[in-house]
PDB file of C-alpha atoms in Angstrom:
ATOM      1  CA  UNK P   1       0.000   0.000   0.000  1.00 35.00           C
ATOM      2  CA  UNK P   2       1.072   3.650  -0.860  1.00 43.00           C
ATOM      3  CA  UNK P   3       0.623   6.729   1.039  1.00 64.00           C
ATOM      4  CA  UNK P   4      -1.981   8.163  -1.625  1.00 66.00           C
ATOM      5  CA  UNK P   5      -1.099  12.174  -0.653  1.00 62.00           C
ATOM      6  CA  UNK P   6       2.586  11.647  -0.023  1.00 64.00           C
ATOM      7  CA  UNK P   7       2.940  10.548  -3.549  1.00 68.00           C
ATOM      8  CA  UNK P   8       0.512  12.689  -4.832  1.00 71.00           C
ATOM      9  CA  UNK P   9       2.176  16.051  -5.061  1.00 66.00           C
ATOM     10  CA  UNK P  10       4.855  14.502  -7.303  1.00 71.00           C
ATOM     11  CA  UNK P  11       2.089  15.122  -9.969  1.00 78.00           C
ATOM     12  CA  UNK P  12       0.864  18.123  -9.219  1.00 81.00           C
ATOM     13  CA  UNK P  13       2.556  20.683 -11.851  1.00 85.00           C
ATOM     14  CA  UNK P  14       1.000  18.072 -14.412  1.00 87.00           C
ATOM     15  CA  UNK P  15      -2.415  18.465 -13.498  1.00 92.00           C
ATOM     16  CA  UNK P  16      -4.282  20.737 -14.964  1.00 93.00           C
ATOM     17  CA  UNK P  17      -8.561  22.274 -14.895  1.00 96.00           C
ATOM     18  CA  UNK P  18     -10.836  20.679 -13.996  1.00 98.00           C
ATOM     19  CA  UNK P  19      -8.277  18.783 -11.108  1.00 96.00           C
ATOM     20  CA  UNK P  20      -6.992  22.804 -10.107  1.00 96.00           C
ATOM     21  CA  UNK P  21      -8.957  25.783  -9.733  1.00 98.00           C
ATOM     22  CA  UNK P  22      -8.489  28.400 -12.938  1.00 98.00           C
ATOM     23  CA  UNK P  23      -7.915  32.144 -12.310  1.00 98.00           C
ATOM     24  CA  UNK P  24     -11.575  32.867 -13.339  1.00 98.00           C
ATOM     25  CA  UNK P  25     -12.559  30.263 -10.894  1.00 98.00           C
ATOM     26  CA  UNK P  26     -10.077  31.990  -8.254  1.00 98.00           C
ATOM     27  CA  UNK P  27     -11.832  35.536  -9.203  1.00 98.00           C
ATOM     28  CA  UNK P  28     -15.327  34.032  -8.243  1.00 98.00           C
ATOM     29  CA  UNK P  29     -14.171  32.719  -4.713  1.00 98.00           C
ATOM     30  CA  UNK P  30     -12.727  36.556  -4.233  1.00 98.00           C
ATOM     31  CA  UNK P  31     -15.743  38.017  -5.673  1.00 97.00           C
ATOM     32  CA  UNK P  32     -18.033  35.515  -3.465  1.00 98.00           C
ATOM     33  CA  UNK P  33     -16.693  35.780  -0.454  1.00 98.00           C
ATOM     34  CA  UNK P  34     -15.262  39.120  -0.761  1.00 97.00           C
ATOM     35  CA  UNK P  35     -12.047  38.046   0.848  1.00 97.00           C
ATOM     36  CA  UNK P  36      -9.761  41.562   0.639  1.00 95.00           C
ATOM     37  CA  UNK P  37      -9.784  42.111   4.295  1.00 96.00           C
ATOM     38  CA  UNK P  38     -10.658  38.660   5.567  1.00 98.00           C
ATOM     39  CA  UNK P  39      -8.991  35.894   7.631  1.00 98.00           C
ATOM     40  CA  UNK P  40      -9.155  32.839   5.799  1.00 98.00           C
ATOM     41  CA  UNK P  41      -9.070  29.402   6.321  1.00 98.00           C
ATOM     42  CA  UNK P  42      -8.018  27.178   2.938  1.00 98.00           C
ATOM     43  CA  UNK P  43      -8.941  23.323   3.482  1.00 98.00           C
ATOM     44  CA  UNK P  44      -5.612  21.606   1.466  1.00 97.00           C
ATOM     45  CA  UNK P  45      -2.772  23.854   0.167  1.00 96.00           C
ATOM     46  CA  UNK P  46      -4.240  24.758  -3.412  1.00 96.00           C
ATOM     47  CA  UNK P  47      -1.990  27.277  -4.960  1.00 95.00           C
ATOM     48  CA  UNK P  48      -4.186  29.281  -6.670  1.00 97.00           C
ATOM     49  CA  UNK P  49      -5.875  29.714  -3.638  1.00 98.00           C
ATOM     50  CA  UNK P  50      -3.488  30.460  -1.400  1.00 96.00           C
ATOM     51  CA  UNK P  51      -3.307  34.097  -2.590  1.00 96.00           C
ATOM     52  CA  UNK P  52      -6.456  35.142  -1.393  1.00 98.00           C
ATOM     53  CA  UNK P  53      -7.672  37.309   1.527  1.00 98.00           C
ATOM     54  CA  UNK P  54      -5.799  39.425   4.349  1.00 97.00           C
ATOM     55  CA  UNK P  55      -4.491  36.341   5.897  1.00 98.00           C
ATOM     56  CA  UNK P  56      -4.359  32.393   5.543  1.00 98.00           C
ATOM     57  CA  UNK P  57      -3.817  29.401   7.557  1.00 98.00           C
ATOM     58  CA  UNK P  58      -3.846  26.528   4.812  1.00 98.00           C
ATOM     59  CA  UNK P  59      -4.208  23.064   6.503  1.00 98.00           C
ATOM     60  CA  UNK P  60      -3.073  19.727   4.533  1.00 95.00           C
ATOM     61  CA  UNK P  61      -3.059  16.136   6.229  1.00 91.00           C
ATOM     62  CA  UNK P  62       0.052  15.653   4.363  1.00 90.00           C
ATOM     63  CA  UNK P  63       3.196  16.947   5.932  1.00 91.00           C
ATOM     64  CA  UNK P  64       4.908  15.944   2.417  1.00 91.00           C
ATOM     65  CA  UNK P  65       2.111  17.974   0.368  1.00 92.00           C
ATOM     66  CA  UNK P  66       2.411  21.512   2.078  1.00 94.00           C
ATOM     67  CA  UNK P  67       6.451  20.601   1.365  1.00 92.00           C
ATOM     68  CA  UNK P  68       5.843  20.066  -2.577  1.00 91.00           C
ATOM     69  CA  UNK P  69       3.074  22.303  -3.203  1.00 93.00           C
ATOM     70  CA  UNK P  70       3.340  25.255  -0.872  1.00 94.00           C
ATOM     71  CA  UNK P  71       4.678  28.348  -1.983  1.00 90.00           C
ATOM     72  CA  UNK P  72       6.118  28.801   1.579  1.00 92.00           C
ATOM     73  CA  UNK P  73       5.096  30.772   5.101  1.00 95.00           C
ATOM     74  CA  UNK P  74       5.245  34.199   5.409  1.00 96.00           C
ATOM     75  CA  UNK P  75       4.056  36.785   7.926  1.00 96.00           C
ATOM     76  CA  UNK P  76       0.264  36.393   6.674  1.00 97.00           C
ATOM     77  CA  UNK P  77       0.569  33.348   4.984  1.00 97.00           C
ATOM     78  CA  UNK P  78       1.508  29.864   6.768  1.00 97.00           C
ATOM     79  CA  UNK P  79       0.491  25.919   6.518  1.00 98.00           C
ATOM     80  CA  UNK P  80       0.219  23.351   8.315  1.00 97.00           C
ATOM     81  CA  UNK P  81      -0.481  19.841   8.831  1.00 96.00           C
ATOM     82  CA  UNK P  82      -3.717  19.019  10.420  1.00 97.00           C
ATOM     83  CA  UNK P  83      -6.753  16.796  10.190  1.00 97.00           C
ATOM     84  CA  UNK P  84     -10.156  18.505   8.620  1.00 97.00           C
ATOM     85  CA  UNK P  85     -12.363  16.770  10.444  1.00 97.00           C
ATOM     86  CA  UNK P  86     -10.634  17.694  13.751  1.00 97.00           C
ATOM     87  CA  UNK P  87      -9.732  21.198  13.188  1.00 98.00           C
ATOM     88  CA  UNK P  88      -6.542  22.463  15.048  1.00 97.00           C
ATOM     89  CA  UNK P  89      -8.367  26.366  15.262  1.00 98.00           C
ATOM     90  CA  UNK P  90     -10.618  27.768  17.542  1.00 97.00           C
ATOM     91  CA  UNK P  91     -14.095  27.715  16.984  1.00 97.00           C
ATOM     92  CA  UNK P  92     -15.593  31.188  15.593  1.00 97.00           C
ATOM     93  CA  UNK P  93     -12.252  31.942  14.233  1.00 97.00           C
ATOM     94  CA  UNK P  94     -12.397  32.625  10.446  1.00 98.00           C
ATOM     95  CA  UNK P  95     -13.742  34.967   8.511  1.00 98.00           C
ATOM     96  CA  UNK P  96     -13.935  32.644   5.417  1.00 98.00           C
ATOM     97  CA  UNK P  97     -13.487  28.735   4.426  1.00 98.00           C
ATOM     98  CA  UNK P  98     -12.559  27.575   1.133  1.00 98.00           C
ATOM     99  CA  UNK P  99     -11.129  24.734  -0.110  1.00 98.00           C
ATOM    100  CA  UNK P 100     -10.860  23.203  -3.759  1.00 98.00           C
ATOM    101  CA  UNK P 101     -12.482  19.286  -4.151  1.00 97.00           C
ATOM    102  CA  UNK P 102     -11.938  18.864  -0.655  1.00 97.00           C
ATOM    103  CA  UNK P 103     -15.930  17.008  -0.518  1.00 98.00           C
ATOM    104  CA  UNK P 104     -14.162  14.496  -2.788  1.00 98.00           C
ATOM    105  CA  UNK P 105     -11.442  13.605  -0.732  1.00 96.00           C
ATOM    106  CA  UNK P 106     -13.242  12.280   1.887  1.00 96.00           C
ATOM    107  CA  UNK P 107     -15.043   9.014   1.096  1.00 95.00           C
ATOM    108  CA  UNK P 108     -18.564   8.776   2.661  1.00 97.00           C
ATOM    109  CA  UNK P 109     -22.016  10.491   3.381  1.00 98.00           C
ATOM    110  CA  UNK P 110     -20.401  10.713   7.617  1.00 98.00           C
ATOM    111  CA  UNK P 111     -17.127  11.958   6.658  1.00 98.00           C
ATOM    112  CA  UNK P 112     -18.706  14.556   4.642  1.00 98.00           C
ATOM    113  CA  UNK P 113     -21.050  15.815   7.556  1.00 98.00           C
ATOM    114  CA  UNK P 114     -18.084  15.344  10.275  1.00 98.00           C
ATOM    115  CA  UNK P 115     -16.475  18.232   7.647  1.00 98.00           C
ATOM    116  CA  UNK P 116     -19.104  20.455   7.304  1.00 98.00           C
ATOM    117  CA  UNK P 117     -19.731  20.586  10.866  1.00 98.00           C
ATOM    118  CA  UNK P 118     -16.070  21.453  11.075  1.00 98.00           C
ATOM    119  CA  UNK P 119     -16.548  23.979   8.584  1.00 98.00           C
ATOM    120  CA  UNK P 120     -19.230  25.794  10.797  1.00 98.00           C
ATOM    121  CA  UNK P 121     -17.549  25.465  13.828  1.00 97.00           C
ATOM    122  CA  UNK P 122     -14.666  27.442  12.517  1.00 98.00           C
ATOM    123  CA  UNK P 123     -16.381  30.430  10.854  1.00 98.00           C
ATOM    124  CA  UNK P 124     -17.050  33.281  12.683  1.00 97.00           C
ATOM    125  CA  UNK P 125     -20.916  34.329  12.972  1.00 96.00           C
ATOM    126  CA  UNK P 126     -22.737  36.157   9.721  1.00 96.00           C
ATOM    127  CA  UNK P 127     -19.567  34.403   7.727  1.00 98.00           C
ATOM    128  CA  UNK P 128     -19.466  32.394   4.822  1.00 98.00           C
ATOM    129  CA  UNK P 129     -17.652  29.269   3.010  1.00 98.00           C
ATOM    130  CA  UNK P 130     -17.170  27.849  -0.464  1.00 98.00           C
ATOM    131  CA  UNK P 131     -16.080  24.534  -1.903  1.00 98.00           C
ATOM    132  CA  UNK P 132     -15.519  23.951  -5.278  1.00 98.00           C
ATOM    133  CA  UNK P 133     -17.514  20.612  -5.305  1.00 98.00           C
ATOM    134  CA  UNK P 134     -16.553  17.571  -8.233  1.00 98.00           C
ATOM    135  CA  UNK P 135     -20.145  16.464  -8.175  1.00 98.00           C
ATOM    136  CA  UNK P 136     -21.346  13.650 -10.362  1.00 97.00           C
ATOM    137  CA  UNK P 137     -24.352  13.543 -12.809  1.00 97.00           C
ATOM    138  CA  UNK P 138     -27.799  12.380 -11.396  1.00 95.00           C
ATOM    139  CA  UNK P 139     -27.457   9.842 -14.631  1.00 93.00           C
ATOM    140  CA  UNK P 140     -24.001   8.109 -14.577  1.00 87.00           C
ATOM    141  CA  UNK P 141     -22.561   8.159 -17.755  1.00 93.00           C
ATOM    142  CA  UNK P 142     -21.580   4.687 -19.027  1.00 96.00           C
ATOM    143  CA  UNK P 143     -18.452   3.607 -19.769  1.00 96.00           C
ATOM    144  CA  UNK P 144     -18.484   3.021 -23.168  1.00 96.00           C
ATOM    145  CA  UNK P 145     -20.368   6.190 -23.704  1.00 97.00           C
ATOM    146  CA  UNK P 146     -17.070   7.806 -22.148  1.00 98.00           C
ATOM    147  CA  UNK P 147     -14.742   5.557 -24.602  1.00 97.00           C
ATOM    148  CA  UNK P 148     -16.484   6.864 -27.629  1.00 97.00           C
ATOM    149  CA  UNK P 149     -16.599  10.328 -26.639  1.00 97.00           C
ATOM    150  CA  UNK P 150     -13.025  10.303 -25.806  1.00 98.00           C
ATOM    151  CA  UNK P 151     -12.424   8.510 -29.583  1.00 95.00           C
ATOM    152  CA  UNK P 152     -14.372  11.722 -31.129  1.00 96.00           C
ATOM    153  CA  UNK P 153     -12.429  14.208 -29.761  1.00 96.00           C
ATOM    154  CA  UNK P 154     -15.061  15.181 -27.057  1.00 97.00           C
ATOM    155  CA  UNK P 155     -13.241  14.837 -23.584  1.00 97.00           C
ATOM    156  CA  UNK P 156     -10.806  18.082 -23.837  1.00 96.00           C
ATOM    157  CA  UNK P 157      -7.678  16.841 -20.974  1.00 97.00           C
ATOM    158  CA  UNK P 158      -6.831  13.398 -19.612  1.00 98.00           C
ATOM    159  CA  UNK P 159      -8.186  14.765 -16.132  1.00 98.00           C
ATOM    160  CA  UNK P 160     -11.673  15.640 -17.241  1.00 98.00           C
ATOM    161  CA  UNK P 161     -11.486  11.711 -18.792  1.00 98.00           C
ATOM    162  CA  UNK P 162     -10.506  10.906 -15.101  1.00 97.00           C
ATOM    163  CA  UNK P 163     -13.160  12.480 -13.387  1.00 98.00           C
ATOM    164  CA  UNK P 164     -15.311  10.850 -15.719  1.00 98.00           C
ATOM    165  CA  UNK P 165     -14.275   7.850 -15.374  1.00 98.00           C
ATOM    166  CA  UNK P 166     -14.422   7.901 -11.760  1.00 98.00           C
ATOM    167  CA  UNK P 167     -17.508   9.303 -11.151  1.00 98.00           C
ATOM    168  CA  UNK P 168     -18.952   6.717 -13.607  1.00 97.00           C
ATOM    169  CA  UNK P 169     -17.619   3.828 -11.355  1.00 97.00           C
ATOM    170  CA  UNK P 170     -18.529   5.599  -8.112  1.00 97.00           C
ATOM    171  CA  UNK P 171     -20.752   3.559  -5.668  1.00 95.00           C
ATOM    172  CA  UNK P 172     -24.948   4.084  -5.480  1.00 92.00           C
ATOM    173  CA  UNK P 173     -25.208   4.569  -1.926  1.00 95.00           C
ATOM    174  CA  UNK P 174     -25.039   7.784  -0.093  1.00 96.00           C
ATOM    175  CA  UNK P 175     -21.674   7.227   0.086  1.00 98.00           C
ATOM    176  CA  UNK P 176     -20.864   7.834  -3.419  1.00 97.00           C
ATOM    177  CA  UNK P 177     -17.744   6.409  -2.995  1.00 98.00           C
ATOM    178  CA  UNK P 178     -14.687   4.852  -5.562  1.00 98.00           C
ATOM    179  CA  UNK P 179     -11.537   3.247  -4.959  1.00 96.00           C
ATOM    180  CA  UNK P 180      -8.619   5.406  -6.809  1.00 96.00           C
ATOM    181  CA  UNK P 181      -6.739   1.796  -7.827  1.00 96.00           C
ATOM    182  CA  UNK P 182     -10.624   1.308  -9.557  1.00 97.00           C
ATOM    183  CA  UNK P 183     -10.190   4.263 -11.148  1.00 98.00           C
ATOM    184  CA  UNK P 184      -7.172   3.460 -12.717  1.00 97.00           C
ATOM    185  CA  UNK P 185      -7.869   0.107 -13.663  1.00 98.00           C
ATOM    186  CA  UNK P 186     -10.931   1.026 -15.439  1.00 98.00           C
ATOM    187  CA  UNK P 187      -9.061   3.191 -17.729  1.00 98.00           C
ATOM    188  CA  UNK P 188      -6.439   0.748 -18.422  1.00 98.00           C
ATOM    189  CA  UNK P 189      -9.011  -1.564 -19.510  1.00 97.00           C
ATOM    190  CA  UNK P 190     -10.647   0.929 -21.800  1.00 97.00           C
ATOM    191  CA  UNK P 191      -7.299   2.000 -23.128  1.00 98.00           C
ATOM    192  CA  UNK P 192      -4.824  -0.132 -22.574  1.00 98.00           C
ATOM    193  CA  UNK P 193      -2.551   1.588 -25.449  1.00 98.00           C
ATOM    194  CA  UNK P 194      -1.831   5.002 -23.582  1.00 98.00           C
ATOM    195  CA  UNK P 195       0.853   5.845 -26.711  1.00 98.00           C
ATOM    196  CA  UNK P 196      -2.318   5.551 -28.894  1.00 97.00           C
ATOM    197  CA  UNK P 197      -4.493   7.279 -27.154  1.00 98.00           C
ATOM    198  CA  UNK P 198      -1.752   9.938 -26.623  1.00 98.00           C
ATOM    199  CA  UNK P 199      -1.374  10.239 -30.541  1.00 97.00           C
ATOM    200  CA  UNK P 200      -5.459  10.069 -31.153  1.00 96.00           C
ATOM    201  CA  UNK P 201      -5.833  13.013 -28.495  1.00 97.00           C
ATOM    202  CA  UNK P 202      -2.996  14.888 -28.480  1.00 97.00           C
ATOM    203  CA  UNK P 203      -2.206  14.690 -24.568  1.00 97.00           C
ATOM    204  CA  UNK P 204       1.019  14.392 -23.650  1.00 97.00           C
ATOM    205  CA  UNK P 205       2.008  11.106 -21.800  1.00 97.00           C
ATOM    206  CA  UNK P 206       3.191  12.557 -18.548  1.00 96.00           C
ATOM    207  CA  UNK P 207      -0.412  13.864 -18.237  1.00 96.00           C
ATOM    208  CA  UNK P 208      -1.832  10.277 -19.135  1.00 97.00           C
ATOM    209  CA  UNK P 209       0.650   8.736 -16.622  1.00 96.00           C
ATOM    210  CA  UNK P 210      -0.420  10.786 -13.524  1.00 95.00           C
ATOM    211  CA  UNK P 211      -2.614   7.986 -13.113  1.00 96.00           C
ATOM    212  CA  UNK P 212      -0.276   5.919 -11.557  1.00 94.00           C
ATOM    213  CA  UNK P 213       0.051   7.629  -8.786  1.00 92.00           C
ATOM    214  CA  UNK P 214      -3.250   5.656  -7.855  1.00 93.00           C
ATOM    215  CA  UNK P 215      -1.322   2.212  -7.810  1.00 92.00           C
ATOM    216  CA  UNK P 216      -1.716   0.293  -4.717  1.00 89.00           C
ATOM    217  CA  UNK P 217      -3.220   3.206  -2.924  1.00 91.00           C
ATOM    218  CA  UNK P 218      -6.111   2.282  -0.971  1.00 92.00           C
ATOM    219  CA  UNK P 219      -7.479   5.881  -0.967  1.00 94.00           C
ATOM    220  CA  UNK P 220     -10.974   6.515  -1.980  1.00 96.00           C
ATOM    221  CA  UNK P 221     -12.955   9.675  -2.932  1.00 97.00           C
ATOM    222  CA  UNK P 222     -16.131  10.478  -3.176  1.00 98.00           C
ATOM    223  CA  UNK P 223     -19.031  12.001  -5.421  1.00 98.00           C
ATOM    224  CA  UNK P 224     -21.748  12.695  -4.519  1.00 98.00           C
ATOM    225  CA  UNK P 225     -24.446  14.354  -6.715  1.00 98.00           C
ATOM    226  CA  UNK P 226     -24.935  17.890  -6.221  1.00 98.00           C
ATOM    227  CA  UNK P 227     -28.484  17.635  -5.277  1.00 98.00           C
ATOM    228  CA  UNK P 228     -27.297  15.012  -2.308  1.00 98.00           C
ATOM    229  CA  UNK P 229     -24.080  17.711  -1.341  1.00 98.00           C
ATOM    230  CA  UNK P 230     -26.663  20.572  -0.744  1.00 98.00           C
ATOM    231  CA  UNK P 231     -29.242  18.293   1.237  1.00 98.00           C
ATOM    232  CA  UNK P 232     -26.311  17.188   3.422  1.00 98.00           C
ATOM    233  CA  UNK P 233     -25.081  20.934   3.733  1.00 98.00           C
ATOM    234  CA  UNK P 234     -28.457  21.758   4.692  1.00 98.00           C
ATOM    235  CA  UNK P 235     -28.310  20.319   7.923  1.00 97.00           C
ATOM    236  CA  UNK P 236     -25.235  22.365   8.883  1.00 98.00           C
ATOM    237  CA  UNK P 237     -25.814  25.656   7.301  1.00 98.00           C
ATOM    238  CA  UNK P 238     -29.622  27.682   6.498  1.00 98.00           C
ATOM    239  CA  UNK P 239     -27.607  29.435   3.212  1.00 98.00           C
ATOM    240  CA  UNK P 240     -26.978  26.783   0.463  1.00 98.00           C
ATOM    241  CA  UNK P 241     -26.378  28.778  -2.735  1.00 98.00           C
ATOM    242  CA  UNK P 242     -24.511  26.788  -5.690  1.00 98.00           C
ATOM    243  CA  UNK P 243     -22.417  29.490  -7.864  1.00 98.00           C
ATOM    244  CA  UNK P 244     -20.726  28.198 -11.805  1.00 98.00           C
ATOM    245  CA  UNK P 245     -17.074  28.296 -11.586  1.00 98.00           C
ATOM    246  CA  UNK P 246     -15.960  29.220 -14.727  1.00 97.00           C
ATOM    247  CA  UNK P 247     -15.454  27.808 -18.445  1.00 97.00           C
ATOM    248  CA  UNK P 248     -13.048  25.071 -18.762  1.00 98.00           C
ATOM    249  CA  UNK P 249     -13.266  21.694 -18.922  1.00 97.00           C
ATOM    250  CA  UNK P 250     -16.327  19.563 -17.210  1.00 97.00           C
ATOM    251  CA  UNK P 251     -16.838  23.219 -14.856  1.00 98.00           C
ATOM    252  CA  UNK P 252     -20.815  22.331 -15.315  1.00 98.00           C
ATOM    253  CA  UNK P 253     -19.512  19.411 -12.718  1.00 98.00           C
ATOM    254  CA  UNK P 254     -17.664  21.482 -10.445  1.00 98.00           C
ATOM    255  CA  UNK P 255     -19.566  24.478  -9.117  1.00 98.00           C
ATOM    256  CA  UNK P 256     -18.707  26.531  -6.079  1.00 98.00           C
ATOM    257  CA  UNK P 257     -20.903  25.518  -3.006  1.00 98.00           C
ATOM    258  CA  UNK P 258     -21.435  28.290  -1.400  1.00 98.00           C
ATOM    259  CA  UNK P 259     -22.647  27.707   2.779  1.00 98.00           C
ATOM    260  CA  UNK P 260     -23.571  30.377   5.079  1.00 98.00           C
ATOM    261  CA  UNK P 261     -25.873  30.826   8.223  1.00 97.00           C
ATOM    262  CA  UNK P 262     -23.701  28.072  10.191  1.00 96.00           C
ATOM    263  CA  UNK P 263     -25.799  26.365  12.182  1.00 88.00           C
ATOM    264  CA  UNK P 264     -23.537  25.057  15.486  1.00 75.00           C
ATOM    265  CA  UNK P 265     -24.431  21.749  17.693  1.00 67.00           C
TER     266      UNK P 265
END
């Protein structure tokens, strides 16, 4: 077994939308949340997030992460290692959450709640959060659907044929869940010549090879439809709002999630 995160950020200049944030979907968080003069929490250690607001305290479960992918601590800025569902902050203490596919990498319908109630404990009264959310389709595509669309040019990066893929073999419950090593063997299976595929499509093979950082990793996301995110957000927060994120690549998927009116227990 592999430590899923601590190999992950090997990968991470080859990723690309809808896997990181854009700067249009980086202007809508600002413009959201109005973060110029606020305190904010970020939920992982996102770049193109890290910029935003007065102040940040960026919090990653992987020490090894905020090492690769952290730009580095300064005298508003700093990271650190931390579980989300445990919070190391006081309660009441931010002025904004946000976080980038952070719902995803948790992997069931409790895990999910145990974070939003996180989420609320943290923000200060009248203050809001938002999560860009990888939600999958009320209809799950099927798999050979997603084969021929890739074949006729209509999946635009090997990461938006990921995200299909994976929310295709995600689990019915309320979980919503998928193994990552599933994810990667399902694509293998559908296209087991990755030199081919990389001449049909025009992606470059170190983007088609990020997907072995999911070998032997026993890591598993989750997505959950949007309808079941905001019902489940409901119960933590009386302001559910979902906000587009931009234009690129499978964005319809991945809107902001936008929670206010934190309701405490």
């Amino acid at each position: 077994m592999t430590n899923h995160w601590d190999n992950y950020h090997r990968h991470w200049k080859l990723l690309d939308a809808p896997l990181r944030p854009t700067a249009e979907t980086v202007g809508i968080f600002d413009r959201e949340l109005d973060l110029g003069n606020a305190d904010v929490l970020l939920l992982g250690v996102t770049p193109e997030l890290a910029i935003l607001g007065r102040s940040m305290l960026a919090i990653d479960q992987s020490a090894t992460m905020i090492s690769g992918v952290w730009a580095g601590d300064n005298v508003a800025r700093r990271a650190m290692a931390g579980n989300w569902l445990d919070l190391p902050v006081e309660s009441a203490s931010f002025d904004a959450v946000i976080g980038d596919g952070c719902l995803s990498a948790v992997d069931s319908k409790a895990t999910r709640g145990l974070l939003f109630s996180e989420i609320a404990r943290v923000l200060k009264p009248g203050r809001r959060a938002a999560i860009r959310v990888f939600a999958r389709p009320e209809a799950a595509d099927g798999l050979e659907g997603i084969e021929a669309l890739v074949l006729a040019g209509g999946v635009e990066n090997f990461h938006a044929l990921k995200w299909r893929i994976a929310m295709a073999g995600t689990t019915e419950d309320r979980d919503s869940s998928v193994n990552v090593q599933a994810i990667r063997a399902t694509f293998d299976r559908l296209f087991p010549d990755r030199e081919g595929l990389a001449a049909r499509t025009g992606w470059s093979m170190a983007s088609i090879n990020t997907i072995d950082v999911y070998a032997g990793s026993q890591t598993r996301y989750s997505f959950a439809t949007l309808a079941m995110l905001v019902d489940e957000a409901s119960g933590w927060f009386g302001e559910v709002r979902v906000v587009p994120s931009g234009s690129y690549p499978l964005a319809e998927r991945c809107p902001l999630l936008m929670l206010g009116s934190a309701r405490r227990r």
